[in-house]
Coordinates of C-alpha atoms and ligand atoms in Angstrom, one line a residue:
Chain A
X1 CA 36.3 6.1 -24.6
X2 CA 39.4 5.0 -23.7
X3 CA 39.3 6.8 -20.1
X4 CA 36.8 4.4 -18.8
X5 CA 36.8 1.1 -18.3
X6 CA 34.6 -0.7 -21.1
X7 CA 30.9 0.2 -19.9
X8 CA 32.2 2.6 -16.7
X9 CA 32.4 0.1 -14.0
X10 CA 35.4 -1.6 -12.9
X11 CA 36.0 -5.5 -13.7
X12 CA 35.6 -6.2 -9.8
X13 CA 32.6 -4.3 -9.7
X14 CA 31.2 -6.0 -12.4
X15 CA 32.3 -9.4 -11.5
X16 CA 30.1 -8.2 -8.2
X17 CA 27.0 -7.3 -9.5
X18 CA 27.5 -10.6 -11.7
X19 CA 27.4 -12.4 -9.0
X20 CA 24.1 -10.8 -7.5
X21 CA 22.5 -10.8 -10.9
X22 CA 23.4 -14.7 -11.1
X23 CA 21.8 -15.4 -7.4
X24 CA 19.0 -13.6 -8.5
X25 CA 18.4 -16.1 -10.8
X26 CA 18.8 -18.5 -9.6
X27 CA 16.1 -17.9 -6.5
X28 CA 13.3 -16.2 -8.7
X29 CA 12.1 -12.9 -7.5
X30 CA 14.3 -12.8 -4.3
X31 CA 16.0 -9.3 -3.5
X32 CA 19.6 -9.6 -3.6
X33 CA 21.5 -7.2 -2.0
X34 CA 24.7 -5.5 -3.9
X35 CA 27.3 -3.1 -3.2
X36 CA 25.6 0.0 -5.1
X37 CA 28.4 2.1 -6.9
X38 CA 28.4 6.1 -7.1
X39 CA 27.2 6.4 -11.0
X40 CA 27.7 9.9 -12.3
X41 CA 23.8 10.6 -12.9
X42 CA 21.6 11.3 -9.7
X43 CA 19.6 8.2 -8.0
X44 CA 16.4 8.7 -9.5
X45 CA 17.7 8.4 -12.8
X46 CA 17.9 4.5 -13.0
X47 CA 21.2 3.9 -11.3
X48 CA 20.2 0.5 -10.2
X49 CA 19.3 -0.1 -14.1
X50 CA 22.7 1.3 -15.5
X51 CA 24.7 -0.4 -13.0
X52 CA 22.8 -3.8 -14.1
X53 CA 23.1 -3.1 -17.6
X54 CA 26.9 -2.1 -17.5
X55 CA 27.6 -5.4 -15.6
X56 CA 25.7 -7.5 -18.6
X57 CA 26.9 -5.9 -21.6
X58 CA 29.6 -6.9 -23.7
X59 CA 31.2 -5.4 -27.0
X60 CA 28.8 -7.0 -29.4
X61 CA 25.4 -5.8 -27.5
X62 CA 22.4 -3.5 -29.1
X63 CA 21.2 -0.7 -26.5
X64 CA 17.8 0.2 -26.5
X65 CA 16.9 2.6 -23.7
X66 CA 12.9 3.0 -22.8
X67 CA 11.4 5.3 -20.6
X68 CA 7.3 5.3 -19.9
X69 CA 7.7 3.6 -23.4
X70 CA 9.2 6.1 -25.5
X71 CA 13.0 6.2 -26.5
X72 CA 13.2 10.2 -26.9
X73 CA 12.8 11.3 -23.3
X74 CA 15.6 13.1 -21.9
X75 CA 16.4 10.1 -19.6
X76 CA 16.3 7.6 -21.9
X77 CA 18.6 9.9 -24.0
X78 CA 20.8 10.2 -21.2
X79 CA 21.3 7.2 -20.8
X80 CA 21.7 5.7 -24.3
X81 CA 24.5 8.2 -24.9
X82 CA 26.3 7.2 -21.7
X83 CA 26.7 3.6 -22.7
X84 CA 27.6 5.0 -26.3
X85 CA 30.4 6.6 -24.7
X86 CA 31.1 4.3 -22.2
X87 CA 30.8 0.9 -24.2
X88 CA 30.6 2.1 -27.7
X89 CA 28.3 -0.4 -28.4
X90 CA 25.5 0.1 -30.8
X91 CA 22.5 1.5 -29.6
X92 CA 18.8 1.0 -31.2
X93 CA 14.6 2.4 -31.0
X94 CA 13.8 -1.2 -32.6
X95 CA 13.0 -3.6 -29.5
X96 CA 13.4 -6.8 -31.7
X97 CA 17.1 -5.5 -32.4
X98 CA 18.0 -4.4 -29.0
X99 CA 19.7 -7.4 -27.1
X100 CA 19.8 -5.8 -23.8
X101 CA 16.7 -3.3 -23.3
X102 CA 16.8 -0.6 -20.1
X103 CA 13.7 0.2 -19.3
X104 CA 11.8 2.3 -16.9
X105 CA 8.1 2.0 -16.2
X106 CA 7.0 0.0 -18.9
X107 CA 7.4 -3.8 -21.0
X108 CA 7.3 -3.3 -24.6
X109 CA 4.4 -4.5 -26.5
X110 CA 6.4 -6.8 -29.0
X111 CA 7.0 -9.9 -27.3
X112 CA 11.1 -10.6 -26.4
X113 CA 12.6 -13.4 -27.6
X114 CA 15.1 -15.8 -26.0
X115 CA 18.9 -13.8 -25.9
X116 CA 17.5 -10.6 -25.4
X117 CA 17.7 -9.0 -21.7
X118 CA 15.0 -6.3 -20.0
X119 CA 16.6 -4.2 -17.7
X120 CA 13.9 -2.8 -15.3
X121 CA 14.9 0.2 -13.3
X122 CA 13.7 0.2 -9.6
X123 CA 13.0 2.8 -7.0
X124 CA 11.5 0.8 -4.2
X125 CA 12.1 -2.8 -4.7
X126 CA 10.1 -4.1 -1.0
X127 CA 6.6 -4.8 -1.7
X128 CA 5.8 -4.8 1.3
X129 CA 7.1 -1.7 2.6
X130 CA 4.1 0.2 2.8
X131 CA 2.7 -1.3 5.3
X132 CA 6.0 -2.7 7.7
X133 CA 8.5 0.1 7.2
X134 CA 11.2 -2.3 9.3
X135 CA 13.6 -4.0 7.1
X136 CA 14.4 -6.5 9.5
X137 CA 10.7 -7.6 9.8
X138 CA 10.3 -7.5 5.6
X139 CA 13.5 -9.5 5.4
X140 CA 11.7 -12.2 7.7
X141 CA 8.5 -11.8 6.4
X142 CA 10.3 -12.9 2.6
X143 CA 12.3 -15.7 4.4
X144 CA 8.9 -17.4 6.2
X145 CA 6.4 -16.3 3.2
X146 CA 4.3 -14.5 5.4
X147 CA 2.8 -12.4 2.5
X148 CA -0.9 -11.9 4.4
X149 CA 0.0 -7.8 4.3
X150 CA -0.1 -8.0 0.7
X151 CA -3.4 -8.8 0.5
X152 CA -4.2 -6.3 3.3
X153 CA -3.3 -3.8 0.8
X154 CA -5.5 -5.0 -2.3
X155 CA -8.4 -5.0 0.8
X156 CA -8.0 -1.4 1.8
X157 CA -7.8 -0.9 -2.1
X158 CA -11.1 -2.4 -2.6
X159 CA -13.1 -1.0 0.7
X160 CA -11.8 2.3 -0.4
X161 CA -12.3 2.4 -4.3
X162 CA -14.6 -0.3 -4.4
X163 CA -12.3 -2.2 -6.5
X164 CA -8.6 -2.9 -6.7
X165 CA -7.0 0.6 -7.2
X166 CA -3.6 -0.1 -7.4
X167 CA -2.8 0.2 -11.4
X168 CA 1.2 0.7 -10.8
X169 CA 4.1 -1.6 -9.5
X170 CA 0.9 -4.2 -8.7
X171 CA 2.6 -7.0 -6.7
X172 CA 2.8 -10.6 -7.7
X173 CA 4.1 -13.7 -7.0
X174 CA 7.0 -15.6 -8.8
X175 CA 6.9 -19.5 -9.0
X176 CA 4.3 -19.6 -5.5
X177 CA 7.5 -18.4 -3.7
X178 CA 8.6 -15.0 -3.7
X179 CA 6.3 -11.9 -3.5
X180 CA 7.9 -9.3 -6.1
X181 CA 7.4 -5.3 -6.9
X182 CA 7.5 -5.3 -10.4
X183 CA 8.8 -1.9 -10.6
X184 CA 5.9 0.7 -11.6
X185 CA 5.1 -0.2 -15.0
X186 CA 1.3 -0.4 -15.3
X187 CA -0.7 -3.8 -14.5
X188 CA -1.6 -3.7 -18.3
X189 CA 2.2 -4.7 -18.6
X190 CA 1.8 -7.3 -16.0
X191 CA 1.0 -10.6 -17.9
X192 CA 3.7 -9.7 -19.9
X193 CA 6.4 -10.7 -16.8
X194 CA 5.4 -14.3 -16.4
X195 CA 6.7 -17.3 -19.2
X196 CA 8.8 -14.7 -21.0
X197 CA 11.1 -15.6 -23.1
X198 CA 14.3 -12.7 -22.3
X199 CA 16.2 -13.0 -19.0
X200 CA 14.3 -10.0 -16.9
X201 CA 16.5 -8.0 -14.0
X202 CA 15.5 -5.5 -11.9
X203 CA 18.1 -3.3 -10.5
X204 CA 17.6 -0.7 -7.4
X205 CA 20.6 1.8 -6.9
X206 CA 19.4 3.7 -4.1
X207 CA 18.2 0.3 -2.0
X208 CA 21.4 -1.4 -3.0
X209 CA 18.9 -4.4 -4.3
X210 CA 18.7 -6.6 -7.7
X211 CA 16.2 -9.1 -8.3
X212 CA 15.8 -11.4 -11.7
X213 CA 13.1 -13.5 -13.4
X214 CA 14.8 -16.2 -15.4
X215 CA 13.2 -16.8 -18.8
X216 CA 9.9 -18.6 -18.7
X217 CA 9.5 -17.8 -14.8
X218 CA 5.7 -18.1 -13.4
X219 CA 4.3 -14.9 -12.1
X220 CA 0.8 -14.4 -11.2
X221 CA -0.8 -11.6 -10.1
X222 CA -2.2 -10.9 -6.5
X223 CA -5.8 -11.0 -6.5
X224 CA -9.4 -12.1 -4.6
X225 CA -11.7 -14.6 -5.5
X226 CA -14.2 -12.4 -6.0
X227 CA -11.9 -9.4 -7.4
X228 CA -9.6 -11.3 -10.0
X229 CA -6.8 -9.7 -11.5
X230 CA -8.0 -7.3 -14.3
X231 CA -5.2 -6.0 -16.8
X232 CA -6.9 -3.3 -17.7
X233 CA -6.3 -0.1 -20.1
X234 CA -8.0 3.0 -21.3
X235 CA -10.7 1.4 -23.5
X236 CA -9.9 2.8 -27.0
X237 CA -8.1 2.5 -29.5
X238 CA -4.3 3.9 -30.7
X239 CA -5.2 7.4 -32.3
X240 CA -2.3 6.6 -34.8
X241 CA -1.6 3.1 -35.9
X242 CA -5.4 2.0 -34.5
X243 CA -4.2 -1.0 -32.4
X244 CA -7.0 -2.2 -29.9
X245 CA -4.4 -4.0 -27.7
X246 CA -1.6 -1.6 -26.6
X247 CA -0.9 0.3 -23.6
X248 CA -2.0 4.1 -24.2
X249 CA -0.9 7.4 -22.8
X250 CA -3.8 10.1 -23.0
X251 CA -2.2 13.1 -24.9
X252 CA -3.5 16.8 -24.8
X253 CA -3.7 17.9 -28.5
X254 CA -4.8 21.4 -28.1
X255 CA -5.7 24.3 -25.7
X256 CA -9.7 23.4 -26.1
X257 CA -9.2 20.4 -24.2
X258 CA -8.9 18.3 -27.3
X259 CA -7.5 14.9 -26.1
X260 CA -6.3 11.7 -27.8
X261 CA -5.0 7.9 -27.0
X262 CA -1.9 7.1 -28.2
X263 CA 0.3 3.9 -27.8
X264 CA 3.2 4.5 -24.7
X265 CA 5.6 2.1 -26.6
X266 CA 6.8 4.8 -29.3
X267 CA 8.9 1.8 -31.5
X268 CA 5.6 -0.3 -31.5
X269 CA 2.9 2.1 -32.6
X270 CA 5.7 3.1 -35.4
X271 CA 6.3 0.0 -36.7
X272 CA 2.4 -0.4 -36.9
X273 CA 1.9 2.7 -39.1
X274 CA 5.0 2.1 -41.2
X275 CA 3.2 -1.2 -42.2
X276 CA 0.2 0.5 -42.9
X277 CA -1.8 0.8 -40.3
X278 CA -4.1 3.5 -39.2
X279 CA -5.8 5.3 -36.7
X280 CA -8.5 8.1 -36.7
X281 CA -5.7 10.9 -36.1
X282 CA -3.9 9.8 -39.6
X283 CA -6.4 7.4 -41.3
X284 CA -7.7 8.7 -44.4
X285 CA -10.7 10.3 -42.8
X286 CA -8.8 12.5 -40.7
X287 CA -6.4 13.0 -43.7
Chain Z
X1 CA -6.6 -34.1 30.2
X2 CA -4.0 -32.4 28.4
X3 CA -3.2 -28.9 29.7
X4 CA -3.4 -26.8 26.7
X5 CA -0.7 -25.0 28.2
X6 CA 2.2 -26.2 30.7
X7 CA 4.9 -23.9 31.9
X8 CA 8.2 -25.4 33.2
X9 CA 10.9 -23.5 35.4
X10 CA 10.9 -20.6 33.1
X11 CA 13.7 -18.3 34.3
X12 CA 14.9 -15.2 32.7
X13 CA 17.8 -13.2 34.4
X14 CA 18.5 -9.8 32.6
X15 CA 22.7 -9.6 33.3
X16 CA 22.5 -10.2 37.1
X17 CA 19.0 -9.0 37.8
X18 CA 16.3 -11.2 38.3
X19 CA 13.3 -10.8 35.1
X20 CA 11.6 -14.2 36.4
X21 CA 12.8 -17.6 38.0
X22 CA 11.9 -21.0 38.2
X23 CA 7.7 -20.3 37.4
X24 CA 5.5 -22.9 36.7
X25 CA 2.2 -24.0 35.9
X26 CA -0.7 -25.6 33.9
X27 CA -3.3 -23.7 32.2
X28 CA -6.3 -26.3 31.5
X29 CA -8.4 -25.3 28.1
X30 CA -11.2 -23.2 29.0
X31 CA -9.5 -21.8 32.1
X32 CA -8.0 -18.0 32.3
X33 CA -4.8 -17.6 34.6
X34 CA -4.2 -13.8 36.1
X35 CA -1.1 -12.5 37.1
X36 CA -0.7 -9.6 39.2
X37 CA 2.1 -7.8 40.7
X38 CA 3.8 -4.4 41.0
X39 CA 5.6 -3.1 37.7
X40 CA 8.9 -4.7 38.2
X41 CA 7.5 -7.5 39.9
X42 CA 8.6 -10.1 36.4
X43 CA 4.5 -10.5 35.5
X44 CA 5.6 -9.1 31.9
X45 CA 8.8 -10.7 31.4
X46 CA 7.1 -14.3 32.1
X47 CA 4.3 -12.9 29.9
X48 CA 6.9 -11.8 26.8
X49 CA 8.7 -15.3 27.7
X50 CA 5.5 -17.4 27.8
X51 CA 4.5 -15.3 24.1
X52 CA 7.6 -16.1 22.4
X53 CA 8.6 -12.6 22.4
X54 CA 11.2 -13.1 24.9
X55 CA 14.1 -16.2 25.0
X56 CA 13.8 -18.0 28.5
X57 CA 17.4 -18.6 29.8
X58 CA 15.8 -22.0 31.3
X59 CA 12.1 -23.6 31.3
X60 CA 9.9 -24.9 28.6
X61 CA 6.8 -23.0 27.5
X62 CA 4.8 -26.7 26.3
X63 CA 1.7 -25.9 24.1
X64 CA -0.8 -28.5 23.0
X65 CA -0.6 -28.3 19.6
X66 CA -3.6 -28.9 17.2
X67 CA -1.3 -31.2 14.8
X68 CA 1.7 -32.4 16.8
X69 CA 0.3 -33.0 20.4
X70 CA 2.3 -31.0 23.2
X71 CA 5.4 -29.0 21.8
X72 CA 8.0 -26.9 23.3
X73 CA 7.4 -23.4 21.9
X74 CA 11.0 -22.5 23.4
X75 CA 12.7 -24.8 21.3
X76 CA 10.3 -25.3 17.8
X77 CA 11.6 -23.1 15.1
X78 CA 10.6 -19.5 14.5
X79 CA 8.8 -20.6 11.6
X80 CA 6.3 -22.8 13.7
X81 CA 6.3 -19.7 16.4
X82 CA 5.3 -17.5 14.2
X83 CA 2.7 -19.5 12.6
X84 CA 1.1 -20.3 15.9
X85 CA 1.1 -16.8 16.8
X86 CA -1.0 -15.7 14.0
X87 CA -3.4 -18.8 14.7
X88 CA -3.9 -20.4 17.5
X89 CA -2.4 -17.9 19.8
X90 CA -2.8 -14.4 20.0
X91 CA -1.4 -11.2 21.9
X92 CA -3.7 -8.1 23.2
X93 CA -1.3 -5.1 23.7
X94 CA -1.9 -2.4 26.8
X95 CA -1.3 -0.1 23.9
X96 CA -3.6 -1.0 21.2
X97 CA -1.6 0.8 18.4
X98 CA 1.3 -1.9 19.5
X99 CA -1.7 -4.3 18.6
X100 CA -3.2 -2.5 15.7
X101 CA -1.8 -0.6 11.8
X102 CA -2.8 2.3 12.5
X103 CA -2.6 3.2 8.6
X104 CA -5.1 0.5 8.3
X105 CA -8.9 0.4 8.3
X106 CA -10.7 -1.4 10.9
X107 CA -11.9 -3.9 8.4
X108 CA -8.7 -4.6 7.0
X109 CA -7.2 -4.9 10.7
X110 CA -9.5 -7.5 11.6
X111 CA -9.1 -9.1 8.0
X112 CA -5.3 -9.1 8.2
X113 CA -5.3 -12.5 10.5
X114 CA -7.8 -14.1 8.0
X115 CA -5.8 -13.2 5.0
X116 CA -2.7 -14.7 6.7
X117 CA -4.0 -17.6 6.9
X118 CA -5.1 -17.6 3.4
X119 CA -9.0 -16.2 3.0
X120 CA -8.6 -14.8 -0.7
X121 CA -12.5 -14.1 -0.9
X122 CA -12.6 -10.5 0.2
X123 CA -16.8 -10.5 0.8
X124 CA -15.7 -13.2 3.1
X125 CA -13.3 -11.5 4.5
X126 CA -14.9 -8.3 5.2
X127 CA -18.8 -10.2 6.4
X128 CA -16.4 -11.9 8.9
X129 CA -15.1 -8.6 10.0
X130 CA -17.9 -6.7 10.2
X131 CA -19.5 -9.4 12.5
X132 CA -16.4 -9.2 14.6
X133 CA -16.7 -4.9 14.8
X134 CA -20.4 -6.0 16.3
X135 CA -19.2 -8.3 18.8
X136 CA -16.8 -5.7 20.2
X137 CA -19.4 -3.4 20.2
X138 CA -18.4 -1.3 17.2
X139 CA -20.8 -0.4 14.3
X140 CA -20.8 -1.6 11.2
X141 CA -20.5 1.6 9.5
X142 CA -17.0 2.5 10.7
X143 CA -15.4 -0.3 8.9
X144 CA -13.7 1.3 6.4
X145 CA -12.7 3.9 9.1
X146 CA -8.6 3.8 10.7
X147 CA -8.4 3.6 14.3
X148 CA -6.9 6.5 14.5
X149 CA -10.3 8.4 14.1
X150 CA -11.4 6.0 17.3
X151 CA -11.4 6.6 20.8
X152 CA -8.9 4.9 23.2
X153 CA -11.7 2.6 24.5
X154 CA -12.7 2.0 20.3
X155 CA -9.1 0.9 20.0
X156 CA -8.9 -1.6 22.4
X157 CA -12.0 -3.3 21.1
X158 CA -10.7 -3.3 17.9
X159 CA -7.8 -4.8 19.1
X160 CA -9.3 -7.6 20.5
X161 CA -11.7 -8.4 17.5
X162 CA -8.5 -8.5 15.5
X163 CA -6.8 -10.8 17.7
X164 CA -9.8 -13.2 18.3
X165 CA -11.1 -13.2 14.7
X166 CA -9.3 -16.5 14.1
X167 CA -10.7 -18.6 16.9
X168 CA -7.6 -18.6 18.6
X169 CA -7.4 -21.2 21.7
X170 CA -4.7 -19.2 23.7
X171 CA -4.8 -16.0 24.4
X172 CA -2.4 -13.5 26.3
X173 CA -3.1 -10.4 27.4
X174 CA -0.6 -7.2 28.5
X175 CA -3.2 -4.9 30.7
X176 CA -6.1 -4.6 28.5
X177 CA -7.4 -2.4 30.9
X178 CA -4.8 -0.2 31.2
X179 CA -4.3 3.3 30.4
X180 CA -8.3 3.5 29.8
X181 CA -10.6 5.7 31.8
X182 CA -12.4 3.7 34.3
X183 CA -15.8 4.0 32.8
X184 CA -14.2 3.0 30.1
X185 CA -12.4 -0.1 31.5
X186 CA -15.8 -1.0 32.6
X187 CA -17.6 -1.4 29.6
X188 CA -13.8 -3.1 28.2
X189 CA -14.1 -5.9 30.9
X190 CA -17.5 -6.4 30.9
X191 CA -17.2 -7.2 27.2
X192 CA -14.1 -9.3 28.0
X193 CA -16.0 -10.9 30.1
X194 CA -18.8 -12.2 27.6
X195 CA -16.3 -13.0 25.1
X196 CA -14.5 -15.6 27.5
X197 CA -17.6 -17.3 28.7
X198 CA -18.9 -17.2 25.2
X199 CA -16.0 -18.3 23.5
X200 CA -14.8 -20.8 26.0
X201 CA -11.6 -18.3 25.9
X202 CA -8.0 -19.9 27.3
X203 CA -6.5 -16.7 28.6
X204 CA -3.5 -15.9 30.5
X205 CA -4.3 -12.4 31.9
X206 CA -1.6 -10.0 33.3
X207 CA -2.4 -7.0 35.1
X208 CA -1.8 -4.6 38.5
X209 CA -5.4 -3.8 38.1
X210 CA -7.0 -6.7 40.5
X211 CA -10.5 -5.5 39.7
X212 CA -10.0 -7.7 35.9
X213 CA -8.4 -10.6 37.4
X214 CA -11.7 -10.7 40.1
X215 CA -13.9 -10.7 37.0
X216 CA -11.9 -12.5 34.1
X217 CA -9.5 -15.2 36.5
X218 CA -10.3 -18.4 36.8
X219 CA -6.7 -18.8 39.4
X220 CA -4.3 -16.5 39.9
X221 CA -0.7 -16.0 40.7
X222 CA 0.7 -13.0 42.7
X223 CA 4.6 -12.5 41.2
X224 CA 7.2 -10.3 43.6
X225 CA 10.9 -9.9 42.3
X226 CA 10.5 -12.6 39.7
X227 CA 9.1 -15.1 42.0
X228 CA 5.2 -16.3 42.5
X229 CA 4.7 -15.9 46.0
X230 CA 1.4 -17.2 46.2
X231 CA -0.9 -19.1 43.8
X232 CA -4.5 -20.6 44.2
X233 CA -8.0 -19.6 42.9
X234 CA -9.1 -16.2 42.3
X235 CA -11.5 -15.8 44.9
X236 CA -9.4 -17.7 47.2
X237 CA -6.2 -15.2 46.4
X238 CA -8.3 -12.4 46.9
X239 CA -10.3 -13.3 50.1
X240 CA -7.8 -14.9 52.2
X241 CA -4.3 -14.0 51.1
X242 CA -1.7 -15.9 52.9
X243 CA 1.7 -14.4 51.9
X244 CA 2.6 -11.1 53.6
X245 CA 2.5 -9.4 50.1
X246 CA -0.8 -10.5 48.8
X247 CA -2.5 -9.3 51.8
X248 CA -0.5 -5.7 51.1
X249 CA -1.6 -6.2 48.0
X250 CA -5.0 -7.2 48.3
X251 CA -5.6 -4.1 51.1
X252 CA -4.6 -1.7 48.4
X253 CA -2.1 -0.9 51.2
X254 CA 0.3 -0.8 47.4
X255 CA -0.7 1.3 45.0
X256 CA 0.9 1.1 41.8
Ligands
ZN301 ZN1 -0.2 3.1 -31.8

């Protein structure tokens, strides 16, 4: 540990990112732009995220690592042990321990409290990309909240699919100001963003961009008057702890096509069977 | 009455050479300027300046505006600009994919100008621009269609719908007409033509072509190395030219 700095990152590049993280929050949902360092793990692999986390942690943090929910995947891993190394701080599965939470692709199920940090890692961080590739024109587009392309895309959604299609990084809009790419955790996860309780930044490595909710921030979804905003979720139930109101992953169980719905947060649908609850995979029926 | 439109001395030099110099004029709401000239001649640089697209080095572009009376679009802030140019003026490219997102389908094209302005009911949104597809003469069925499945002619009409879908009450135009078969610029003007009696269209209409400015111009302006060398009613223009270059111009004696 002692051949790095404390977390990898210099104190200057710290104090840096600091200083984008704080102007993030200070303007709700606004894209900062930050000198991106050279992190030694491809881009791809949450750069933006590690650089953010690196720049809040201190010596008495708890590091929980998500990715698409679950704290086993060989990027979460990765990235756990790197600020083990790095930091030496403790590290944790149990969101309500964690004080600073990475996270890629999804928000956990337990509601944060007030101290604790999400750390959202970010591919694309322009909303409204898509549809005006030019930087210069987005950057104008931001500055004079001319946001009528956003619902352009929602419209082709709908005259396509018949209704609004778009079930990742859904865009919203952060205290009627900014329009914001929550990163591509599903719209399920979307209410979560808005009057939270934890600081929420969003950190883009390759685009050299962070962005920040401060806690209890308004966000509200992009929608139509006659196609509201629908958080919507495979309609069953958690194969293994039985809860009706989770996010779920659809898992294969067996070559026959035999196919289940699971929680995506892994700590959450643990905790729920630990305290005794059940779904048909390990209720006493299927027992 | 107010001219809806009153251009003051707008020069604009490019280093040393001359883009346009000293041009003015009033457009009155209702009426439809043309300006013709050679390429070169400074029609499109007074155009782009008149748009907000260019930065006059001198002159005053003064539009009535609905809320604040006559304004100086040179000098208001790009804010304002842009919001005026997404409602009450609006800009109809030669090339329609300048005008149009080609990733985009025709509905959604037409709808983008309603949704800038804030229409959040998509029904709305899409009754409004199916009605516009028929008014341009495209059906109803190809709404969901890009334009890059239309033909040139398809474009250009799409074009306009999405520009006019607004009720805009200025309207510019780069050679509509241009680049278009002549059959097809046929059935374009005529078309044109219905939509500016019908809609009571203020237009200001630059083109070589002087086969639109005869059947869309109320006056007309012929431009020569930045300067208007003549200026007077269409059919006046036309008939009797009096400056050396109109009448070259007006025997075809120029072809561009
Ligand atoms: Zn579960």
């Amino acid at each position: 540990m002692s051949d790095y700095n404390f977390a990898y990152l210099d104190e200057q590049t710290k104090r840096m990112i600091r200083r984008a993280i704080l102007k993030g929050l200070a303007i709700p949902g606004y894209q900062v732009p930050f000198a991106s360092r050279e992190m030694p793990m491809p881009y791809g692999w949450g750069t933006g995220g590690v650089q953010v986390s690196a720049a809040v942690m201190t010596p008495d943090d708890r590091f929980k690592v998500i990715d698409q929910g679950a704290d086993d995947t060989t990027n979460a891993v990765s990235i756990r042990t790197f600020f083990e190394r790095t930091a030496g701080v403790a590290t944790t599965t149990k969101t309500s321990q964690a004080s600073v939470i990475q996270t890629r692709h999804r928000i956990p199920e337990e509601p944060l409290s007030e101290g604790q940090i999400l750390v959202y890692q970010v591919p694309i961080p322009e909303p409204l990309r898509f549809l005006e590739p030019r930087e210069s024109e987005t950057r104008k587009m931001h500055s004079l909240e001319e946001y009528g392309l956003m619902h352009v895309k929602l419209y082709e959604d709908i005259s396509r699919h018949g209704h609004i299609a778009t079930s990742y990084a859904y865009p919203v809009k952060v205290e009627g100001r900014y329009v914001m790419d929550p990163s591509p955790i599903p719209k399920f996860d979307n209410p979560k963003l808005g009057d939270m309780a934890a600081i929420q930044l969003f950190g883009a490595g390759r685009e050299q961009r962070i962005y920040a909710l401060p806690p209890y921030t308004q966000v509200v979804s992009l929608d139509f008057e006659d196609h509201p905003f629908e958080a919507s979720k495979p309609d069953h139930p958690c194969a293994m702890c039985g809860a009706e109101n989770s996010y779920l992953d659809e898992v294969i169980t067996n070559d026959a096509g035999g196919r289940m719905f699971v929680c995506s947060d892994t700590d959450f649908c643990e905790a729920r069977q630990a305290a005794g609850h059940t779904g048909t995979m390990n209720g006493k029926d299927a027992a | 009455m107010t001219p809806l439109l009153s251009v003051q001395g707008i020069t604009k030099f490019y280093g040393q050479h001359i883009g346009c110099k000293d041009v003015a004029f009033d457009l009155y709401p209702g009426e439809v300027m043309g300006i013709v000239g050679e390429s070169g001649s400074g029609k499109s640089t007074l155009l782009n300046c008149m748009a907000g697209h260019l930065t006059p080095d001198a002159g005053a572009v003064v539009f009535d505006t609905r809320t604040d009376g006559p304004r100086d679009t040179v000098t208001m802030s790009e804010p304002e600009r842009r919001m005026l140019s997404r409602t009450d003026w609006a800009f109809v490219h030669q090339h329609a994919r300048d005008g149009l997102r080609m990733g985009v389908s025709a509905g959604g094209n037409v709808g983008e100008r309603l949704m800038a302005v804030g229409d959040r009911h998509y029904g709305d949104i899409r009754a409004k621009a199916t009605d516009w597809l028929g008014r341009v003469e495209i059906d109803a069925n190809r709404v969901d269609d890009r334009p890059t499945t239309f033909s040139g002619g398809m474009q250009q009409r799409l074009q306009i719908a999405r520009n006019l879908v607004t009720g805009p009450r200025l309207v510019f135009m780069d050679e509509p007409t241009g680049g278009l078969d002549v059959s097809v610029q046929a059935r374009l003007l005529d078309l044109l033509r219905g939509l500016v009696r019908d809609m009571g269209l203020s237009a200001i209409i630059v083109t070589h072509d002087l086969a639109v400015v005869r059947l869309l111009a109320d006056r007309l302006m012929v431009m020569k190395d930045g300067h208007v060398v003549e200026a007077g009613l269409t059919d006046q223009v036309l008939d009797d030219p009096q400056h050396a270059y109109s009448q070259l111009l007006v025997s075809s004696v120029l072809q561009v």
